Amino acid sequence: RVLAVAEKMKAVFQGVEDYSSEVEQIYFKDGVEKERYRFKYFFKKPHRIRVEFIAPHSGLIVFYQGGEKQATLRPFPSFPTLQFNVSIDSSILKTPTGQSIDQTDMVFFIDFLFRNLAAVPQKDDQFEEQKDQVNFLFWGRDYVKGETPEKYHIFISRQNWFPVRIERVSPEGKPMETSIIRNYVFNSHPADAFFTP
């Protein structure tokens, strides 16, 4: 059933040229909330990304073109010419759990589902269908390095077949990271310049 959802997501994504969303990212240490971030996320095929931070680092914008080894940071909206190129492997650009900018889009997420469904035994058969969403437990090798098996509780909207909540849990059952995604907008066709620093 999870594979069928992944196939549906992949099919729907083929018809999406661009999307944006509002994201709340919560990070935990030893099962206790430590950090929380809010930002707007924009994606345009083939692989253009723009992230606008709301809190903390209000006003910071990150630009990334797929395949590049660097991203551009624009820290102050009122000074658009002040910007810095930073390696995507730099700790400045990585999340508290080590995720890099090139691991944030729907292409990576869908591939993560297919890759782990094929390679990792699924220990929990929990799959729930509701009117507006489906949710399931999923075991995968960690999202960042693909090494340690972890558990994910994933909630997918039945309206657009994109994730609305992703809970990443340690093998011991402690929360590590939660992503809450709201207010998707699809195929608004922003100009390429919007993704260019």
Tab-separated table of C-alpha atoms in Angstrom:
chain	number	residue	atom	x	y	z
A	1	ARG	CA	0.000	0.000	0.000
A	2	VAL	CA	2.884	2.359	0.734
A	3	LEU	CA	4.370	1.563	-2.662
A	4	ALA	CA	1.047	2.451	-4.290
A	5	VAL	CA	1.100	5.829	-2.507
A	6	ALA	CA	4.689	6.452	-3.652
A	7	GLU	CA	3.710	5.617	-7.239
A	8	LYS	CA	0.752	8.010	-7.011
A	9	MET	CA	3.037	10.759	-5.672
A	10	LYS	CA	5.501	10.199	-8.495
A	11	ALA	CA	2.740	10.323	-11.129
A	12	VAL	CA	1.271	13.537	-9.699
A	13	PHE	CA	4.695	15.172	-9.440
A	14	GLN	CA	5.281	14.607	-13.152
A	15	GLY	CA	2.516	17.140	-13.805
A	16	VAL	CA	3.946	19.729	-11.413
A	17	GLU	CA	6.298	22.314	-12.904
A	18	ASP	CA	6.771	24.292	-9.701
A	19	TYR	CA	5.447	24.459	-6.160
A	20	SER	CA	5.773	26.475	-2.982
A	21	SER	CA	4.837	25.793	0.633
A	22	GLU	CA	5.210	27.058	4.175
A	23	VAL	CA	7.304	24.780	6.356
A	24	GLU	CA	7.737	24.452	10.101
A	25	GLN	CA	10.732	22.339	11.032
A	26	ILE	CA	11.132	21.069	14.612
A	27	TYR	CA	14.330	19.406	15.852
A	28	PHE	CA	14.699	17.322	18.995
A	29	LYS	CA	17.606	16.321	21.223
A	30	ASP	CA	17.161	13.251	23.436
A	31	GLY	CA	13.453	13.343	22.594
A	32	VAL	CA	12.982	16.956	23.724
A	33	GLU	CA	12.328	19.879	21.370
A	34	LYS	CA	15.488	21.935	20.904
A	35	GLU	CA	15.036	24.132	17.817
A	36	ARG	CA	12.212	25.291	15.573
A	37	TYR	CA	12.426	26.968	12.162
A	38	ARG	CA	9.799	28.486	9.859
A	39	PHE	CA	10.366	29.309	6.199
A	40	LYS	CA	8.802	29.488	2.749
A	41	TYR	CA	10.083	26.942	0.255
A	42	PHE	CA	9.960	27.352	-3.543
A	43	PHE	CA	10.884	24.750	-6.169
A	44	LYS	CA	10.896	24.904	-9.971
A	45	LYS	CA	11.893	22.147	-12.347
A	46	PRO	CA	14.377	20.958	-13.289
A	47	HIS	CA	15.987	21.767	-9.934
A	48	ARG	CA	15.778	25.367	-8.765
A	49	ILE	CA	15.266	26.096	-5.072
A	50	ARG	CA	14.604	29.270	-3.096
A	51	VAL	CA	14.163	29.310	0.701
A	52	GLU	CA	12.930	32.422	2.522
A	53	PHE	CA	13.404	32.258	6.296
A	54	ILE	CA	10.667	33.594	8.558
A	55	ALA	CA	12.087	32.649	11.985
A	56	PRO	CA	14.794	32.606	13.073
A	57	HIS	CA	17.052	34.494	10.610
A	58	SER	CA	14.110	36.525	9.321
A	59	GLY	CA	14.795	37.873	5.836
A	60	LEU	CA	17.551	35.402	4.945
A	61	ILE	CA	17.117	33.955	1.442
A	62	VAL	CA	18.941	30.893	0.108
A	63	PHE	CA	19.212	30.212	-3.647
A	64	TYR	CA	20.282	26.863	-5.053
A	65	GLN	CA	20.562	25.405	-8.568
A	66	GLY	CA	20.566	21.605	-8.737
A	67	GLY	CA	23.946	20.027	-9.401
A	68	GLU	CA	25.893	23.022	-8.132
A	69	LYS	CA	28.343	22.626	-5.270
A	70	GLN	CA	27.485	26.032	-3.823
A	71	ALA	CA	24.376	27.921	-2.814
A	72	THR	CA	23.978	31.693	-2.495
A	73	LEU	CA	22.911	33.338	0.760
A	74	ARG	CA	21.325	36.791	0.786
A	75	PRO	CA	21.101	37.749	4.475
A	76	PHE	CA	19.365	41.135	4.252
A	77	PRO	CA	16.357	41.863	1.968
A	78	SER	CA	17.104	45.590	2.107
A	79	PHE	CA	20.626	44.983	0.739
A	80	PRO	CA	20.084	42.568	-2.181
A	81	THR	CA	23.614	43.075	-3.514
A	82	LEU	CA	25.097	41.732	-0.275
A	83	GLN	CA	25.315	37.983	-0.787
A	84	PHE	CA	27.663	35.076	-0.193
A	85	ASN	CA	28.390	31.807	-1.953
A	86	VAL	CA	28.619	28.873	0.470
A	87	SER	CA	29.425	25.207	-0.137
A	88	ILE	CA	26.360	22.994	0.186
A	89	ASP	CA	28.483	20.819	2.495
A	90	SER	CA	29.074	23.715	4.881
A	91	SER	CA	27.559	23.474	8.363
A	92	ILE	CA	26.138	26.970	7.764
A	93	LEU	CA	23.755	25.529	5.189
A	94	LYS	CA	22.948	22.223	6.840
A	95	THR	CA	20.033	21.594	9.170
A	96	PRO	CA	20.676	20.608	12.807
A	97	THR	CA	20.377	16.951	11.722
A	98	GLY	CA	22.842	17.388	8.838
A	99	GLN	CA	20.465	17.625	5.877
A	100	SER	CA	21.814	19.668	2.958
A	101	ILE	CA	19.899	21.938	0.574
A	102	ASP	CA	20.030	19.363	-2.244
A	103	GLN	CA	18.131	16.875	-0.023
A	104	THR	CA	15.054	19.056	0.482
A	105	ASP	CA	12.909	18.769	-2.634
A	106	MET	CA	10.154	16.380	-3.673
A	107	VAL	CA	12.424	14.615	-6.190
A	108	PHE	CA	14.699	13.531	-3.332
A	109	PHE	CA	11.786	12.583	-1.061
A	110	ILE	CA	10.034	10.385	-3.629
A	111	ASP	CA	13.323	8.704	-4.540
A	112	PHE	CA	13.941	8.143	-0.797
A	113	LEU	CA	10.625	6.287	-0.518
A	114	PHE	CA	11.228	4.027	-3.530
A	115	ARG	CA	14.857	3.321	-2.621
A	116	ASN	CA	14.063	2.284	0.937
A	117	LEU	CA	10.929	0.318	0.118
A	118	ALA	CA	13.159	-1.832	-2.087
A	119	ALA	CA	16.094	-2.133	0.329
A	120	VAL	CA	14.818	-1.921	3.925
A	121	PRO	CA	12.512	-4.476	5.614
A	122	GLN	CA	9.293	-2.808	6.730
A	123	LYS	CA	8.720	-3.847	10.361
A	124	ASP	CA	5.481	-2.001	11.130
A	125	ASP	CA	2.376	-2.577	9.085
A	126	GLN	CA	0.556	0.614	10.022
A	127	PHE	CA	-1.375	2.257	7.223
A	128	GLU	CA	-4.387	4.479	7.786
A	129	GLU	CA	-6.675	6.049	5.195
A	130	GLN	CA	-8.777	9.062	6.090
A	131	LYS	CA	-10.977	11.316	4.030
A	132	ASP	CA	-8.338	13.969	3.467
A	133	GLN	CA	-5.060	12.075	3.972
A	134	VAL	CA	-3.259	8.779	4.279
A	135	ASN	CA	-0.585	8.108	6.877
A	136	PHE	CA	1.788	5.238	7.377
A	137	LEU	CA	4.858	4.086	9.265
A	138	PHE	CA	7.900	3.571	7.115
A	139	TRP	CA	11.394	2.268	7.844
A	140	GLY	CA	14.272	3.762	5.896
A	141	ARG	CA	17.979	4.302	6.144
A	142	ASP	CA	18.486	7.756	7.547
A	143	TYR	CA	17.507	10.648	5.294
A	144	VAL	CA	20.910	12.321	5.385
A	145	LYS	CA	23.588	9.639	4.969
A	146	GLY	CA	21.536	6.544	4.147
A	147	GLU	CA	23.139	4.490	6.914
A	148	THR	CA	21.208	3.914	10.155
A	149	PRO	CA	17.666	2.488	9.916
A	150	GLU	CA	15.084	4.923	11.291
A	151	LYS	CA	11.317	5.066	11.504
A	152	TYR	CA	9.244	7.698	9.715
A	153	HIS	CA	5.580	8.502	10.247
A	154	ILE	CA	4.449	10.124	7.011
A	155	PHE	CA	1.183	11.935	6.328
A	156	ILE	CA	0.203	12.495	2.685
A	157	SER	CA	-2.588	14.795	1.508
A	158	ARG	CA	-5.189	13.048	-0.645
A	159	GLN	CA	-5.887	16.391	-2.308
A	160	ASN	CA	-2.469	16.858	-3.897
A	161	TRP	CA	-0.486	13.707	-2.881
A	162	PHE	CA	2.278	15.774	-1.309
A	163	PRO	CA	3.436	15.290	2.305
A	164	VAL	CA	1.864	17.505	4.973
A	165	ARG	CA	3.736	16.055	7.970
A	166	ILE	CA	6.860	13.916	8.318
A	167	GLU	CA	7.973	12.617	11.717
A	168	ARG	CA	11.464	11.159	11.911
A	169	VAL	CA	12.003	8.832	14.889
A	170	SER	CA	15.103	7.055	16.203
A	171	PRO	CA	15.179	3.225	16.291
A	172	GLU	CA	14.589	3.565	20.047
A	173	GLY	CA	11.381	5.514	19.432
A	174	LYS	CA	12.566	9.038	20.326
A	175	PRO	CA	11.452	11.933	18.093
A	176	MET	CA	14.322	13.433	16.096
A	177	GLU	CA	12.701	15.779	13.630
A	178	THR	CA	9.203	16.823	12.561
A	179	SER	CA	8.302	18.660	9.350
A	180	ILE	CA	4.907	20.337	9.023
A	181	ILE	CA	4.122	21.560	5.502
A	182	ARG	CA	1.193	23.866	4.759
A	183	ASN	CA	-0.338	26.024	2.043
A	184	TYR	CA	0.998	24.367	-1.079
A	185	VAL	CA	0.727	26.369	-4.296
A	186	PHE	CA	1.291	24.525	-7.580
A	187	ASN	CA	2.211	25.679	-11.079
A	188	SER	CA	2.249	29.414	-10.402
A	189	HIS	CA	5.060	29.697	-13.008
A	190	PRO	CA	7.504	32.064	-11.296
A	191	ALA	CA	10.169	33.491	-13.584
A	192	ASP	CA	13.630	31.923	-13.560
A	193	ALA	CA	14.906	35.255	-12.193
A	194	PHE	CA	13.018	34.544	-8.954
A	195	PHE	CA	15.458	31.682	-8.343
A	196	THR	CA	18.535	33.655	-9.418
A	197	PRO	CA	20.459	35.679	-6.828
